[in-house]
Amino acid sequence: MFGGTLREINAGVLVHFDEVVREYPDGLFDQQVIAQLAFNLWVAGPESGGEATIWRRRWQPKDETHRTGYGYTPAIVQGCQQVSLRSSAGDALLFNSANLHAVAVNPGQRRVAFAFFLGLTVTGNLIFWS
Ligand SMILES: O=C(O)CCC(=O)C(=O)O
């Protein structure tokens, strides 16, 4: 699979998760993935807005009643422990993308990152994809 994207997110991203084993239960690769991380390295970041927020909360089946488009309403993460950060050029973030996460709108400057997923497989290999 292709690995590595240069992505510009200025309009924000809904609360969602990225977990290949849940999205593709029959598998997507020739090896089973047991852990997944998302990597972002920013090449441009806004001075206000654009914060990434990650909640200490995984998807639960009942969350589907709060689905809106590709994500979920903020109500599902209400009261959950979280970490938020606004990133500047040169900052990098590696996080467990199975945790619910979102990105706030940044009305001013561009927010551009090099991004890919890292997966640990049952055979101990580290793979990456986008
Ligand atoms: O740009 C970010 O901070 C995270 C983007 C995102 O939501 C994702 O990679 O799924």
Short mmCIF file of C-alpha atoms and ligand atoms in Angstrom, two decimals:
data_model
loop_
_atom_site.label_atom_id
_atom_site.label_comp_id
_atom_site.label_asym_id
_atom_site.label_seq_id
_atom_site.Cartn_x
_atom_site.Cartn_y
_atom_site.Cartn_z
CA MET A 1 0.00 0.00 0.00
CA PHE A 2 1.03 3.58 -0.47
CA GLY A 3 2.60 5.06 2.66
CA GLY A 4 2.73 8.75 3.42
CA THR A 5 0.38 11.61 2.62
CA LEU A 6 0.77 15.35 2.74
CA ARG A 7 -2.55 16.48 4.16
CA GLU A 8 -4.06 19.92 4.67
CA ILE A 9 -6.83 20.15 7.27
CA ASN A 10 -8.25 23.64 7.77
CA ALA A 11 -11.97 22.94 8.21
CA GLY A 12 -11.53 20.58 11.18
CA VAL A 13 -12.27 16.89 11.55
CA LEU A 14 -15.21 15.32 13.40
CA VAL A 15 -14.74 13.07 16.43
CA HIS A 16 -13.74 9.70 14.95
CA PHE A 17 -11.29 6.81 15.28
CA ASP A 18 -8.98 5.06 12.83
CA GLU A 19 -8.51 1.36 13.50
CA VAL A 20 -7.90 -0.85 10.50
CA VAL A 21 -8.94 -4.08 12.24
CA ARG A 22 -12.35 -2.60 13.02
CA GLU A 23 -12.83 -0.95 9.63
CA TYR A 24 -11.71 -4.08 7.73
CA PRO A 25 -12.62 -7.08 9.95
CA ASP A 26 -11.55 -9.56 7.23
CA GLY A 27 -8.12 -7.94 7.08
CA LEU A 28 -6.53 -5.56 4.64
CA PHE A 29 -2.95 -6.83 4.71
CA ASP A 30 -1.26 -10.23 4.53
CA GLN A 31 -0.45 -9.91 8.24
CA GLN A 32 -2.81 -9.30 11.15
CA VAL A 33 -2.39 -5.90 12.79
CA ILE A 34 -2.54 -5.92 16.60
CA ALA A 35 -1.72 -2.27 17.34
CA GLN A 36 -2.06 0.89 15.27
CA LEU A 37 -0.56 4.33 15.71
CA ALA A 38 -1.02 7.53 13.66
CA PHE A 39 1.99 9.69 12.89
CA ASN A 40 1.77 13.37 11.89
CA LEU A 41 4.66 15.74 11.19
CA TRP A 42 3.52 19.31 10.59
CA VAL A 43 5.07 21.44 7.89
CA ALA A 44 2.71 24.36 8.57
CA GLY A 45 0.49 25.20 11.52
CA PRO A 46 -1.93 27.99 12.44
CA GLU A 47 -1.42 30.48 15.27
CA SER A 48 -4.98 29.90 16.44
CA GLY A 49 -7.40 27.01 16.12
CA GLY A 50 -6.57 23.66 14.55
CA GLU A 51 -6.04 21.87 17.87
CA ALA A 52 -5.99 18.08 17.73
CA THR A 53 -7.84 16.53 20.69
CA ILE A 54 -7.47 12.89 21.67
CA TRP A 55 -9.79 11.34 24.25
CA ARG A 56 -9.03 8.44 26.56
CA ARG A 57 -12.00 6.65 25.10
CA ARG A 58 -12.37 3.91 22.47
CA TRP A 59 -15.31 3.38 20.15
CA GLN A 60 -18.25 1.45 21.63
CA PRO A 61 -21.15 -0.07 19.61
CA LYS A 62 -23.67 2.32 21.21
CA ASP A 63 -21.73 5.23 19.67
CA GLU A 64 -23.33 4.41 16.31
CA THR A 65 -26.52 6.11 17.52
CA HIS A 66 -24.47 9.34 17.57
CA ARG A 67 -22.98 8.92 14.10
CA THR A 68 -22.94 11.97 11.86
CA GLY A 69 -21.33 11.41 8.47
CA TYR A 70 -17.88 9.86 8.88
CA GLY A 71 -17.73 10.76 12.60
CA TYR A 72 -19.69 11.19 15.79
CA THR A 73 -21.32 14.04 17.71
CA PRO A 74 -19.13 15.53 20.48
CA ALA A 75 -21.60 14.20 23.08
CA ILE A 76 -19.92 10.76 23.06
CA VAL A 77 -16.67 12.15 24.48
CA GLN A 78 -18.29 14.50 26.99
CA GLY A 79 -16.51 14.22 30.35
CA CYS A 80 -13.73 11.94 29.05
CA GLN A 81 -10.10 12.64 29.87
CA GLN A 82 -8.43 14.35 26.92
CA VAL A 83 -5.31 16.00 25.63
CA SER A 84 -5.37 18.88 23.11
CA LEU A 85 -2.53 20.47 21.24
CA ARG A 86 -1.98 23.00 18.52
CA SER A 87 0.99 22.08 16.36
CA SER A 88 3.49 24.26 14.53
CA ALA A 89 5.84 23.44 11.68
CA GLY A 90 8.38 20.87 12.90
CA ASP A 91 6.12 19.37 15.58
CA ALA A 92 5.29 15.68 15.38
CA LEU A 93 2.65 13.55 17.08
CA LEU A 94 2.42 9.77 17.40
CA PHE A 95 -0.81 8.54 18.99
CA ASN A 96 -3.12 5.57 19.29
CA SER A 97 -5.64 6.34 16.55
CA ALA A 98 -8.14 3.85 18.02
CA ASN A 99 -8.74 6.51 20.66
CA LEU A 100 -11.45 8.93 19.58
CA HIS A 101 -9.92 12.12 18.21
CA ALA A 102 -10.92 15.31 16.40
CA VAL A 103 -9.39 18.46 14.94
CA ALA A 104 -10.74 21.99 15.51
CA VAL A 105 -11.32 24.42 12.67
CA ASN A 106 -8.47 26.83 11.93
CA PRO A 107 -9.82 29.91 10.20
CA GLY A 108 -6.51 31.67 9.65
CA GLN A 109 -3.38 29.99 8.41
CA ARG A 110 -2.81 26.65 6.75
CA ARG A 111 -2.41 23.40 8.70
CA VAL A 112 -0.41 20.89 6.68
CA ALA A 113 1.08 17.61 7.88
CA PHE A 114 2.91 14.60 6.53
CA ALA A 115 0.93 11.64 7.86
CA PHE A 116 0.87 7.84 7.90
CA PHE A 117 -0.29 4.94 10.06
CA LEU A 118 2.06 2.50 11.75
CA GLY A 119 0.93 -1.03 12.54
CA LEU A 120 2.47 -3.76 14.66
CA THR A 121 1.65 -7.19 13.24
CA VAL A 122 1.27 -10.56 14.97
CA THR A 123 4.63 -11.61 13.50
CA GLY A 124 6.35 -8.62 15.13
CA ASN A 125 6.75 -6.60 11.92
CA LEU A 126 6.18 -2.86 11.80
CA ILE A 127 4.25 -1.80 8.70
CA PHE A 128 3.06 1.60 7.50
CA TRP A 129 0.30 2.85 5.24
CA SER A 130 -1.83 5.88 4.50
O1 LIG B 1 -4.38 16.24 11.81
C1 LIG B 1 -4.50 15.72 12.90
O2 LIG B 1 -4.10 16.25 13.94
C2 LIG B 1 -5.16 14.37 13.04
C3 LIG B 1 -5.89 14.03 11.81
C4 LIG B 1 -6.82 12.90 11.99
O3 LIG B 1 -7.87 13.06 12.52
C5 LIG B 1 -6.47 11.59 11.56
O4 LIG B 1 -5.30 11.34 11.23
O5 LIG B 1 -7.34 10.72 11.55
#
